[in-house]
Coordinates of C-alpha atoms (C1' of nucleotides) in Angstrom, one line a residue:
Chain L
X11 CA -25.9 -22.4 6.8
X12 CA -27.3 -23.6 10.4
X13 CA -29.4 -20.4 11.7
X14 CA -29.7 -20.9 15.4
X15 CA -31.8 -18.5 17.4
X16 CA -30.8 -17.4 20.7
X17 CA -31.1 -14.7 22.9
X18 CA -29.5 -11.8 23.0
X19 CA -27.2 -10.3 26.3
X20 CA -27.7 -6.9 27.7
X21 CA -30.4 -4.8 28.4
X22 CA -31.7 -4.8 24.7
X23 CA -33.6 -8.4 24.4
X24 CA -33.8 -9.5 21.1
X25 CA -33.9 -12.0 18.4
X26 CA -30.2 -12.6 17.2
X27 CA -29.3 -15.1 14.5
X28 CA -26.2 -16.7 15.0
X29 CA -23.8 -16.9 11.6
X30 CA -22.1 -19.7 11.9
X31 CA -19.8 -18.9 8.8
X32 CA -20.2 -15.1 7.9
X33 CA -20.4 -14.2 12.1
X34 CA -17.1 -12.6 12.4
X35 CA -16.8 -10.4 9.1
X36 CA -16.1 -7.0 10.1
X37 CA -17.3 -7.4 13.8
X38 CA -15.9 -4.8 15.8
X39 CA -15.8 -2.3 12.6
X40 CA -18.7 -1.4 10.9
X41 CA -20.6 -5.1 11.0
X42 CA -23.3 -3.2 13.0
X43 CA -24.2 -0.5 9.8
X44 CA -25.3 -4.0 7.9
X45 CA -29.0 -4.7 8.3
X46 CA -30.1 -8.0 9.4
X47 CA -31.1 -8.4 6.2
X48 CA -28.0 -8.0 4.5
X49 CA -26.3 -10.4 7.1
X50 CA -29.0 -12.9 6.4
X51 CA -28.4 -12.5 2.6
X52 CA -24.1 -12.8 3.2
X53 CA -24.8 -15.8 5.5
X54 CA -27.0 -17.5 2.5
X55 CA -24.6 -16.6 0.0
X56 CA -22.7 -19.3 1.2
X57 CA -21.9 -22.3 -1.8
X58 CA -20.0 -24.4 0.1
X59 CA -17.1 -24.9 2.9
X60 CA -13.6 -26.5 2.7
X61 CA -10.7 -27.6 5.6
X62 CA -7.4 -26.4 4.6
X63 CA -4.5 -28.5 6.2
X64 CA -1.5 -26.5 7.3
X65 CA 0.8 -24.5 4.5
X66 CA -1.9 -25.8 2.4
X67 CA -2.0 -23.1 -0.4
X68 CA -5.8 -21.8 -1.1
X69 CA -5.1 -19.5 -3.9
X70 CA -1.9 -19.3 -6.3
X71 CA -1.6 -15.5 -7.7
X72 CA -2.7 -15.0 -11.5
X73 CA -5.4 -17.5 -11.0
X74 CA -9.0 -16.6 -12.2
X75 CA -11.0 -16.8 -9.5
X76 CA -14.8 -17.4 -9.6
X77 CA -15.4 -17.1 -6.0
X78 CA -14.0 -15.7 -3.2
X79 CA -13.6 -17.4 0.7
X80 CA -13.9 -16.1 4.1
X81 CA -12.0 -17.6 6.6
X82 CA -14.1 -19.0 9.3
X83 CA -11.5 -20.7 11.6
X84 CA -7.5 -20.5 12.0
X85 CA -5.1 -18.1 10.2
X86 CA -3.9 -17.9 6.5
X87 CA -1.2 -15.7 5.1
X88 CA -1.0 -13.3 2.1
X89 CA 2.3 -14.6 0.5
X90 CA 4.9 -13.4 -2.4
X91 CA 7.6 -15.9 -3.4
X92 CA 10.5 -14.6 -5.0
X93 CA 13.7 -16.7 -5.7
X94 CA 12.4 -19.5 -3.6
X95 CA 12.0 -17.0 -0.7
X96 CA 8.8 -16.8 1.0
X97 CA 7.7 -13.1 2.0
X98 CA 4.8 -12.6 3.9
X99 CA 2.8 -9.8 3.3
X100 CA -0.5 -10.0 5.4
X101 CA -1.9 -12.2 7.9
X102 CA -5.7 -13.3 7.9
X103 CA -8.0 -14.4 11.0
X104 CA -11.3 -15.6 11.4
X105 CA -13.9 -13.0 9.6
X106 CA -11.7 -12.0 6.7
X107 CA -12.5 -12.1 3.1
X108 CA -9.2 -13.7 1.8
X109 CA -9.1 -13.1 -1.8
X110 CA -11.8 -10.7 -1.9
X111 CA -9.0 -7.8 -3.8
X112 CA -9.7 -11.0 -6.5
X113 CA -12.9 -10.0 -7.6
X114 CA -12.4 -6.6 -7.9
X115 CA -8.8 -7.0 -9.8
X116 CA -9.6 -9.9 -11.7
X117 CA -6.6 -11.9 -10.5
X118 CA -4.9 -12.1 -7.0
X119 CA -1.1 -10.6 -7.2
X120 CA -0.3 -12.8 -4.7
X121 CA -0.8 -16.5 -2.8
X122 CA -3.1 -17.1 -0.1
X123 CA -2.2 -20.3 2.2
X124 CA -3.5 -21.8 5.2
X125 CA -1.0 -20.9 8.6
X126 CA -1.8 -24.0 10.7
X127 CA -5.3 -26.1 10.2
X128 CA -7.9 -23.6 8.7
X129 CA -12.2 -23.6 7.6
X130 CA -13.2 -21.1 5.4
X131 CA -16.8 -20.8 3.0
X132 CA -16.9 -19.9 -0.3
X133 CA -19.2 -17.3 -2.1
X134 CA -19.8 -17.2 -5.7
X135 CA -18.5 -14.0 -7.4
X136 CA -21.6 -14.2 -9.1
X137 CA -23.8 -14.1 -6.0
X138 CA -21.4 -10.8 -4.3
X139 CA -21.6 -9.3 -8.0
X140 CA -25.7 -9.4 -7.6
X141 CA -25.4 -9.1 -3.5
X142 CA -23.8 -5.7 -4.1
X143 CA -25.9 -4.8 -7.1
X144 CA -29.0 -4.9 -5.0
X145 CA -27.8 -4.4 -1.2
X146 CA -25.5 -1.1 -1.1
X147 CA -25.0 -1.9 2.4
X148 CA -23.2 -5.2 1.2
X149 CA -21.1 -3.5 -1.5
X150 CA -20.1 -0.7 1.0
X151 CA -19.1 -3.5 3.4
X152 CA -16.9 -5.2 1.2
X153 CA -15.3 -2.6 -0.6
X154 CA -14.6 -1.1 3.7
X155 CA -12.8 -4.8 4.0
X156 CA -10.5 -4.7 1.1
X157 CA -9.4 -1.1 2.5
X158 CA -9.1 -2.2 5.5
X159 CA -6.4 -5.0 4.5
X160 CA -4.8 -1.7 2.6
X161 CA -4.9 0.5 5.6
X162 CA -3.0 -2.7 7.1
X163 CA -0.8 -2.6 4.7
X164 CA 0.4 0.9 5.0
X165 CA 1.4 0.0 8.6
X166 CA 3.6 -2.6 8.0
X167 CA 5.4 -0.7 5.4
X168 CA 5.3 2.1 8.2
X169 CA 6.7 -0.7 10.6
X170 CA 9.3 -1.8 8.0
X171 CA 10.6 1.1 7.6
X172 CA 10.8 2.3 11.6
X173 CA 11.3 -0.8 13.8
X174 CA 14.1 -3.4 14.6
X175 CA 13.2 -6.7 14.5
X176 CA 12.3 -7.0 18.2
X177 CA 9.9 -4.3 17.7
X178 CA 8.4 -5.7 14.5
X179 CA 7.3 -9.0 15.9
X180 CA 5.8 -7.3 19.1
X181 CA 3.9 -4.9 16.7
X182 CA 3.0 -8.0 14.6
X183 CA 1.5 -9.6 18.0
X184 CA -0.1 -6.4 18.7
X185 CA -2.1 -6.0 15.9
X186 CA -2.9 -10.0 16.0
X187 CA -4.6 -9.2 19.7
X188 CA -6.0 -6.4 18.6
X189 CA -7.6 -7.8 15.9
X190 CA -8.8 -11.1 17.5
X191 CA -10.5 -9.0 19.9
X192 CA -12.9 -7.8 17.3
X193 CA -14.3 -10.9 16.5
X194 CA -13.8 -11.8 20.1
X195 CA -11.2 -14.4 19.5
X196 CA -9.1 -12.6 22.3
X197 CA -7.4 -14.4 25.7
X198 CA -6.6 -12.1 28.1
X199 CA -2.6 -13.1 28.4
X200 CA -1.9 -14.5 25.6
X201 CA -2.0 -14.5 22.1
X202 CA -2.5 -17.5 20.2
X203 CA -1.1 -18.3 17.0
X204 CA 0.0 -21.3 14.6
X205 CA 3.2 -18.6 13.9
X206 CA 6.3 -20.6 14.2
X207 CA 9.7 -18.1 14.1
X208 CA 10.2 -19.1 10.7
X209 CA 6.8 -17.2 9.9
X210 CA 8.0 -14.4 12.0
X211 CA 11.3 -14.0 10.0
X212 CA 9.2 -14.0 6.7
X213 CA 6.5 -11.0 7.9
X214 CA 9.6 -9.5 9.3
X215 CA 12.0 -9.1 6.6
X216 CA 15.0 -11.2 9.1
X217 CA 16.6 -14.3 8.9
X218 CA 15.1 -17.1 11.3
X219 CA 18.2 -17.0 13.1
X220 CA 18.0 -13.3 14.0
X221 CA 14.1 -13.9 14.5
X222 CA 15.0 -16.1 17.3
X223 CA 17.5 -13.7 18.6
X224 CA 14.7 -11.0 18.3
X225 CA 12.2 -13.1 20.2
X226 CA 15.2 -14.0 23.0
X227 CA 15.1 -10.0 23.1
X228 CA 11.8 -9.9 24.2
X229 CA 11.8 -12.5 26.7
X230 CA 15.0 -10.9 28.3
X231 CA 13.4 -7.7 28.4
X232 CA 11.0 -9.0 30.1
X233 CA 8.1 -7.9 27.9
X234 CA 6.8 -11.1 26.3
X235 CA 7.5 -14.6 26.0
X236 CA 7.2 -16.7 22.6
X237 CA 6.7 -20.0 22.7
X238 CA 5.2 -22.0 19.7
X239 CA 3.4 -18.9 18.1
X240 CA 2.0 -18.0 21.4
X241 CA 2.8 -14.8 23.0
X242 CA 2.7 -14.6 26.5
X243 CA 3.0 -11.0 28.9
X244 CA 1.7 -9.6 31.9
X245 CA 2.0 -6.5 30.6
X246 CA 0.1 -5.4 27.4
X247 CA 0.5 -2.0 27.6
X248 CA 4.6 -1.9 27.6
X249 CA 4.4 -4.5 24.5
X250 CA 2.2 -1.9 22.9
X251 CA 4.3 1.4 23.5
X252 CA 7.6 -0.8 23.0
X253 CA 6.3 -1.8 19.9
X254 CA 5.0 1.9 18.7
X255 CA 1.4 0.2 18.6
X256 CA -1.4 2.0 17.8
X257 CA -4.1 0.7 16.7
X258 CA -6.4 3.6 14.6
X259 CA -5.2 2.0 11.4
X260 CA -7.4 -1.0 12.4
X261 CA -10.6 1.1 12.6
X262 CA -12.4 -0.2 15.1
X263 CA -15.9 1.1 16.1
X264 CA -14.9 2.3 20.0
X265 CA -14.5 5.3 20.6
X266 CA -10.8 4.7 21.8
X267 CA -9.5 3.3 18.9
X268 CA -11.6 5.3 16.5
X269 CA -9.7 8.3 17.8
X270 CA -8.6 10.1 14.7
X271 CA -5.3 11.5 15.9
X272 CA -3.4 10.0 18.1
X273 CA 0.5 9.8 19.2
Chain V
X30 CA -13.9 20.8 -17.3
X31 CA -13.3 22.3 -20.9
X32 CA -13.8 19.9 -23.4
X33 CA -12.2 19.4 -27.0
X34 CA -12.6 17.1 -29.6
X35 CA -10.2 15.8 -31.5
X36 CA -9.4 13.1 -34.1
X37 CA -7.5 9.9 -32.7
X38 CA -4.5 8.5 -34.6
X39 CA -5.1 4.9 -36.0
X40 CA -7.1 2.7 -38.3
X41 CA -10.0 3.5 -36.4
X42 CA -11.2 7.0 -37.0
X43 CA -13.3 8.3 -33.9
X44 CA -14.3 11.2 -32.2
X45 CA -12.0 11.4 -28.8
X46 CA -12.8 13.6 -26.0
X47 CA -10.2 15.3 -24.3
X48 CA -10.5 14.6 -20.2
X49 CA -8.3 17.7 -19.2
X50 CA -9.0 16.5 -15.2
X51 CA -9.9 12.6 -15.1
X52 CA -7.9 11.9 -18.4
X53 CA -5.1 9.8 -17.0
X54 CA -7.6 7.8 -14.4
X55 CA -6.4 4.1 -14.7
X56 CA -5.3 4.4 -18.4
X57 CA -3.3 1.8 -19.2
X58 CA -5.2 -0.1 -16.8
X59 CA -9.0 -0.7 -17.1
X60 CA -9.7 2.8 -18.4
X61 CA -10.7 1.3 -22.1
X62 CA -13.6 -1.0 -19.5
X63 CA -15.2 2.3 -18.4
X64 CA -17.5 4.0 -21.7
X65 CA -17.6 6.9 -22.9
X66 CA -20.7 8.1 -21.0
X67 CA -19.5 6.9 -17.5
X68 CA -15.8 8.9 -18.5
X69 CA -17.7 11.8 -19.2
X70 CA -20.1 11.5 -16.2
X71 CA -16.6 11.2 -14.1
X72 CA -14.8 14.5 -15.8
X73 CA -18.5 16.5 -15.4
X74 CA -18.2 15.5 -12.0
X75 CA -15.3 17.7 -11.0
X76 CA -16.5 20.5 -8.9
X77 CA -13.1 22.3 -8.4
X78 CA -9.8 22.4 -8.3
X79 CA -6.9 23.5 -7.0
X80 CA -2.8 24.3 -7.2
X81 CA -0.4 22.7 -4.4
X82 CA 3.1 24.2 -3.2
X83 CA 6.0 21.8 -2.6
X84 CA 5.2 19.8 0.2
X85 CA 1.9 21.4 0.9
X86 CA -0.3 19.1 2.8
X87 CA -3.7 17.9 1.1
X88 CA -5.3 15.4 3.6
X89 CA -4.3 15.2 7.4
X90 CA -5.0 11.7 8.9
X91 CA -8.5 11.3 10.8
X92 CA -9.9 14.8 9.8
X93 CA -13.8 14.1 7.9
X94 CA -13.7 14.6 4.0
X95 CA -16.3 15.1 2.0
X96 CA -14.7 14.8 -1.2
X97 CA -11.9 13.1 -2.9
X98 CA -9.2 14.8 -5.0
X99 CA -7.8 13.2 -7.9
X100 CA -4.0 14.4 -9.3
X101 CA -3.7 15.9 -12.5
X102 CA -0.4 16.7 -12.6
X103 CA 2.8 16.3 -10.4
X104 CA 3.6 14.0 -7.2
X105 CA 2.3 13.6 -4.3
X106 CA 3.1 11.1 -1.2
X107 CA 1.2 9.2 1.0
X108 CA 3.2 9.4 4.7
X109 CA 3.0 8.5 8.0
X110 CA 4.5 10.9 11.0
X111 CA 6.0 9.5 14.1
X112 CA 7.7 10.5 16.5
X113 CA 8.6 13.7 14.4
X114 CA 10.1 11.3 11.7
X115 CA 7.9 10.9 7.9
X116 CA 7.4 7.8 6.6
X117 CA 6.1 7.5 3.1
X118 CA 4.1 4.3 2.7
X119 CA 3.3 5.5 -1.1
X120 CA 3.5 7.5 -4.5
X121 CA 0.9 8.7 -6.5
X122 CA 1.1 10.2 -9.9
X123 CA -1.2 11.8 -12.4
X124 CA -4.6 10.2 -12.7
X125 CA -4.6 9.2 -9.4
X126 CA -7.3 9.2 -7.0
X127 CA -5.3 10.6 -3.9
X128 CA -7.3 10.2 -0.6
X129 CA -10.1 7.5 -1.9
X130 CA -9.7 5.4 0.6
X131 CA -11.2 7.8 2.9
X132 CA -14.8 7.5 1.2
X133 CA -15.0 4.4 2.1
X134 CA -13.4 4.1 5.3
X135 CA -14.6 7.5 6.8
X136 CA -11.6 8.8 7.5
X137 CA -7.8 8.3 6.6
X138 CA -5.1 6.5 8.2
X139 CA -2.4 8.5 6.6
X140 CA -1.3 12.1 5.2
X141 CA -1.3 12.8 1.4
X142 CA 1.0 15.8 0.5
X143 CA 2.7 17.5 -2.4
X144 CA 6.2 16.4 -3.6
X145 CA 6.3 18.9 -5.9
X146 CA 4.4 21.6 -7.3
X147 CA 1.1 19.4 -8.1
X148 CA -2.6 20.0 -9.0
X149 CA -5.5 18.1 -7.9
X150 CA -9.2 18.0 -9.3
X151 CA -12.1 17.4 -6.4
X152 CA -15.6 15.5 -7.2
X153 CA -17.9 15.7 -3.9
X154 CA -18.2 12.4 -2.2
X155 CA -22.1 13.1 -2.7
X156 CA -21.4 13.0 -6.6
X157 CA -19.2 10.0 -6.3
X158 CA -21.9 8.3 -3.9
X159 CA -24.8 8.8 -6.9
X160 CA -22.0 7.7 -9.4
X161 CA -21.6 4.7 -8.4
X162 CA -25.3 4.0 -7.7
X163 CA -26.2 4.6 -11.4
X164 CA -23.4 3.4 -13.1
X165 CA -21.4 -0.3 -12.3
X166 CA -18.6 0.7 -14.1
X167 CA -17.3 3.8 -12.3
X168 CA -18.1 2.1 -8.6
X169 CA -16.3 -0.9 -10.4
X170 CA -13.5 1.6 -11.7
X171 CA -12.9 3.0 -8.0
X172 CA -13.0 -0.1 -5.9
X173 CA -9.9 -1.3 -8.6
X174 CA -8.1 1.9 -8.2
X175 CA -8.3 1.5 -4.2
X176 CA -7.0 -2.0 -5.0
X177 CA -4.6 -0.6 -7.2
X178 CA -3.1 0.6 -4.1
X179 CA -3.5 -2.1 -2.1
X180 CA -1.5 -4.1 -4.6
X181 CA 0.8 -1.7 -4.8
X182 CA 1.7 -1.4 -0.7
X183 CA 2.0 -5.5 -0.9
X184 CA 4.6 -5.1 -3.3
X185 CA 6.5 -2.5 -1.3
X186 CA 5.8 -4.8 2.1
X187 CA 7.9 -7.6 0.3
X188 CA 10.3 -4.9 -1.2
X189 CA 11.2 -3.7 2.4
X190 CA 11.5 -7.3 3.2
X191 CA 13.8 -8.6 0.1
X192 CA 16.3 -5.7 -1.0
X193 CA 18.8 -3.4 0.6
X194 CA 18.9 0.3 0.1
X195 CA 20.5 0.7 -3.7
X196 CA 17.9 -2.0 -5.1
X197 CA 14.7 -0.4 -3.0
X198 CA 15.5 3.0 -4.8
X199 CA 16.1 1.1 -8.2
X200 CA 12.5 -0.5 -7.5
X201 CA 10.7 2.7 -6.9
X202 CA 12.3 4.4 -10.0
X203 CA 11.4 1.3 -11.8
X204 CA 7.7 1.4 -10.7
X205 CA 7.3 5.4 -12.0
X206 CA 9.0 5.2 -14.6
X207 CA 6.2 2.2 -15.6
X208 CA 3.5 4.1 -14.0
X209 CA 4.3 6.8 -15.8
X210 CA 3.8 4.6 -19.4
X211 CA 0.7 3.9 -18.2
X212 CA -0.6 7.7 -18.1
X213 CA 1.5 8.7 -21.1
X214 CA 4.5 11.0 -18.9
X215 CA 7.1 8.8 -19.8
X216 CA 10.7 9.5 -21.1
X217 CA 12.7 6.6 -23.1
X218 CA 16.1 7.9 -20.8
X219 CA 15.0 9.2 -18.0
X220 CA 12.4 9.3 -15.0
X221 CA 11.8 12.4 -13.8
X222 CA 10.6 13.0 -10.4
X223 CA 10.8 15.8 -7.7
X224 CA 12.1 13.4 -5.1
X225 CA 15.0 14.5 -2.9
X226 CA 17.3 12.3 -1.6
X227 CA 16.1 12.6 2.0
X228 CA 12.3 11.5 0.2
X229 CA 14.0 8.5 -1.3
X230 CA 15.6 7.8 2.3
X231 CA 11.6 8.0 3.3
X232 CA 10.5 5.9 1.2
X233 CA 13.3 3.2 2.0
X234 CA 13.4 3.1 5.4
X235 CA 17.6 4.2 5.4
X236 CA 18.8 7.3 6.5
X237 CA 19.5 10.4 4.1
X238 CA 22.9 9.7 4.4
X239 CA 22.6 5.7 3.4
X240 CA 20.2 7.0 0.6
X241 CA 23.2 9.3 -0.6
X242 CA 25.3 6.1 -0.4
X243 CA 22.8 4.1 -2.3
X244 CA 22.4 6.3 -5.0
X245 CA 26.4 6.7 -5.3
X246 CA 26.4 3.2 -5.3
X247 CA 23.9 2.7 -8.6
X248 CA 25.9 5.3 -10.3
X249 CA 29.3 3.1 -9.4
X250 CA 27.8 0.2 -10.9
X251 CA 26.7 2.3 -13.7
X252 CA 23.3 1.2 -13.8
X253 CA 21.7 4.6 -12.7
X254 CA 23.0 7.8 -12.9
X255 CA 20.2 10.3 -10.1
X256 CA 20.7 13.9 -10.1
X257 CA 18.0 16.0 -8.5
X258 CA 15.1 13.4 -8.6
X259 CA 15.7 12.5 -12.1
X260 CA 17.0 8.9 -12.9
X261 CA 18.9 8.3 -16.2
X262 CA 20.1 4.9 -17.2
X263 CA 21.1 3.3 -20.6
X264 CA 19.5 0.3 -19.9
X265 CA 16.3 0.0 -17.8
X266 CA 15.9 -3.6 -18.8
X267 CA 19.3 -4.2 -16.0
X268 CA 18.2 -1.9 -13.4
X269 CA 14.8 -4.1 -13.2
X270 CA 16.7 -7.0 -13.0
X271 CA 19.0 -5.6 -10.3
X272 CA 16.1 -4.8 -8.3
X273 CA 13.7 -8.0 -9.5
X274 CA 11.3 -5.3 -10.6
X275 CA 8.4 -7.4 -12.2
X276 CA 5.6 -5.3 -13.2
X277 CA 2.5 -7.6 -13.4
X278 CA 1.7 -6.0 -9.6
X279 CA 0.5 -2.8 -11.6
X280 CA -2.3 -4.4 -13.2
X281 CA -1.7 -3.2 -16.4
X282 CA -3.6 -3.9 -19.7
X283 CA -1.1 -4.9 -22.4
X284 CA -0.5 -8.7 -22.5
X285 CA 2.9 -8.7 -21.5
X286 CA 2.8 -7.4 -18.3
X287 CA -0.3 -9.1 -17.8
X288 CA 1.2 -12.1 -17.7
X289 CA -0.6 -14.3 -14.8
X290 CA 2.8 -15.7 -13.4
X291 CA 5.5 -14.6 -13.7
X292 CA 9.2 -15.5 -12.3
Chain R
dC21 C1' 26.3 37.5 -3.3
dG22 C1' 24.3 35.5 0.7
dC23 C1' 21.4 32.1 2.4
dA24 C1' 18.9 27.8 2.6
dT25 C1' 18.5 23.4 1.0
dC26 C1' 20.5 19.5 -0.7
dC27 C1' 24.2 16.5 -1.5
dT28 C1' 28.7 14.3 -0.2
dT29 C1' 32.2 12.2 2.6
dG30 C1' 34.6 10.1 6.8
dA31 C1' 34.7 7.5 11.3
dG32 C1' 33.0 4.4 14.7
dG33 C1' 29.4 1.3 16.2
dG34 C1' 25.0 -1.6 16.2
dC35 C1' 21.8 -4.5 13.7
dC36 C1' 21.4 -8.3 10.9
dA37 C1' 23.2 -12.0 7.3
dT38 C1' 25.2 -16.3 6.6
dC39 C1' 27.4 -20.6 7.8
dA40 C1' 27.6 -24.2 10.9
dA41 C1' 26.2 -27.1 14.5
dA42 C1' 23.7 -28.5 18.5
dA43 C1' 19.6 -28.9 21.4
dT44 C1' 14.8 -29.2 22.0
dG45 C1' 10.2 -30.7 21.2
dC46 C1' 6.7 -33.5 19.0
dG47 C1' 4.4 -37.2 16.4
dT48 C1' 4.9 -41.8 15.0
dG49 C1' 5.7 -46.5 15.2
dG50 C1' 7.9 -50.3 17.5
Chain N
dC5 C1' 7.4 -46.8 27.2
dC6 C1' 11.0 -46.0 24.3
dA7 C1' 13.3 -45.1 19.8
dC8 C1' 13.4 -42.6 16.0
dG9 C1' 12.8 -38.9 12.5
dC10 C1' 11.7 -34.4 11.6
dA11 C1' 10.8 -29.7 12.2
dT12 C1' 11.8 -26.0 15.1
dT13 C1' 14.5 -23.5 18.2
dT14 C1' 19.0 -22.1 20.0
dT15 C1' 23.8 -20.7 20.0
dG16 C1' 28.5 -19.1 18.2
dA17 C1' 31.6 -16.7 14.9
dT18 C1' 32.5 -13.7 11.1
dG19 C1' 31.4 -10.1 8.0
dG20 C1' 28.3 -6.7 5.6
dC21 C1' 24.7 -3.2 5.7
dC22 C1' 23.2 0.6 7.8
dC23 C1' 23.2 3.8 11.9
dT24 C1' 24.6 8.4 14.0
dC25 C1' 27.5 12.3 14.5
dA26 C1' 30.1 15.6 12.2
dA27 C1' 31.7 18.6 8.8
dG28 C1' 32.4 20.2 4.2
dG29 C1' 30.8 21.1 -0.7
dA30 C1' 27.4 22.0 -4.2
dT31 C1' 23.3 24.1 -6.0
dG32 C1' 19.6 27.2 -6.6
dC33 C1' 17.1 31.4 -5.5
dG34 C1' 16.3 36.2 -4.2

DNA sequence: CGCATCCTTGAGGGCCATCAAAATGCGTGG
DNA sequence: CCACGCATTTTGATGGCCCTCAAGGATGCG
């Protein structure tokens, strides 16, 4: 809730404000239809703030929910336990509504917890419920996130269905680039991640053991290296067409990945 | 857009309408939330409609729409090409909203097409825009429809995950033959569907021939018998078990499967 | 009755599960 | 600095699920 003003980069010279909780929500997709204004009013909205520890589990599903959080820092994970088994079914970074599909269902269907140390704000349902009563911009913007995580979610059914394990985790990493990018998040080499190969397994559908084996794959191949959730390559481009990557599904706002059909 | 009036059974004696296009939107889910007006508003706002071969295609990813078609009767898939193979990533029955999640994102990530002979209803995205301006409930009802969806491609991520082939095509029998309560189309014996073999293989990620194996394999165990799309068992309540089928993902009204945790 | 689609069955091989055990890395405390 | 405990990663062996290729049988429609 600490507005800093700075100057803008670029040829444009402005006045920027700098968000230091709400800064990353839907950067590199359509953040720039919202008008200052409405950014202001999301970065106000803000009730409080909270550390999550590792594994530490923000949300349980069936909960009512009275607000929703957006993560600020680190990763979380959209969970389903079943028989003591963990299944992950989405992964979160910094700029995401986490539990947003709460407020619009009433209850989340699933668990929300924190993948490695992890800062998100909290906004009162009661303050997006009036936010998007009075600022259409701000109700177009969040229902655009929640279809966004759906849009995700078709492609990992997609990926489910089509790829071997090797191939699933370097999609996974794909997407994870990709989508750090956006908020600007992104190192040119590698991608960093609290993912340990158990994780992988889970958002894979694989045992750990054949997760490793899958990640030994990749490093034999020569197309990426794991180690400790960070995925290392000199060559992004082979990961991505390896992996059947391709990122329209993510909607970004270039023109290269707003491309409508692409192989 | 021909409307009757009738008298509903039960203690309370009412005038009904009669929705002949937008009469099975998300009943048995929040339809009861949305009144009378705001139903009617939705029905008036049908502006065409139109009659779908077998496996005639309705939306092709990326193209611009301007309007949204909701299914009145029949099946239709959600799928992803590839490489010259189909993926379907979902299912949608009467009452739903097929290609929402292009007025909000701009543009689809996915095909929807005809399984089946099927027939859709269209309400201009312009009408749907000043809809939801005026009226809470119906840009309430269609953000929980989209998330409908959403929910439903989580449960399918973690079905892809858990089960083999036999208990994947169990699960999706399981899941129309409940969504199908929901909009009234259900049979006490039998679920009926146009799906091949080869669309069940789709759907699971297996090839036709493993799909023929699975479905051989459910009739063995005598918990399903499928001939020609249509699934007949004696007893529903072991199929779900057999494919740890737990409805409260479907959102849907009655207490039971509303349930906020459930094992 | 002929054709197209769908379903069924067999054989050989690859991906992945499970069980078991060892090695590695990392934080903590002595 | 080292010892220790713990989670994570790695490796091997055996078996099951699912793949592809191939061919035959059933079903429905004109």
């Amino acid at each position: 809730m600490c507005f800093k003003t700075r100057m803008a980069r670029g040829t444009d010279i402005q006045i920027a404000q700098s968000f230091d909780i709400t800064g990353d929500f839907l950067a590199g997709r359509i953040r720039h239809e919202l008008s200052p204004d409405d950014l202001s009013h999301l970065e106000s909205s803000i009730a409080d703030e909270r550390r999550l520890k590792d594994r530490e589990k923000l949300v349980t599903r069936g909960e009512t929910l009275s607000r929703s959080a957006i993560l600020v820092s680190g990763f979380m994970f959209r969970t389903l336990e079943r028989g003591g088994q963990r299944y992950i079914v989405g992964i979160h970074l910094p700029g995401d509504f986490v539990d947003l599909h709460g407020l619009a269902l009433g209850r989340l269907d699933h668990d929300v917890v924190a993948a490695g140390p992890a800062k998100v704000g909290f906004i009162e349902h009661e303050a997006l419920d009036l936010a998007m009563a009075e600022r259409p911009g701000i109700a177009r913007a969040l229902w655009f996130a929640t279809l966004l995580d759906a849009a995700i979610h078709r492609r990992w059914i997609q990926m489910l269905e089509q790829l071997d394990a090797p191939r699933r985790i370097a999609h996974i990493f794909c997407e994870v680039q990709t989508r750090l990018g956006m908020v600007g998040k992104t190192n040119a080499r590698a991608a960093r991640t609290p993912f340990t190969q158990t994780d992988l397994a889970d958002m894979c559908g694989v045992s750990a053991v054949h997760a490793n084996r899958a990640v030994s794959r990749l490093r034999e191949m020569e197309l990426a290296e794991i180690r400790r959730g960070t995925l290392y390559t000199k060559d992004w481009e082979a990961l991505r067409e390896y992996a059947s990557f391709e990122p329209s599904y993510l909607y970004a706002n270039n023109a290269k990945t707003r491309s409508p059909v692409e192989a």
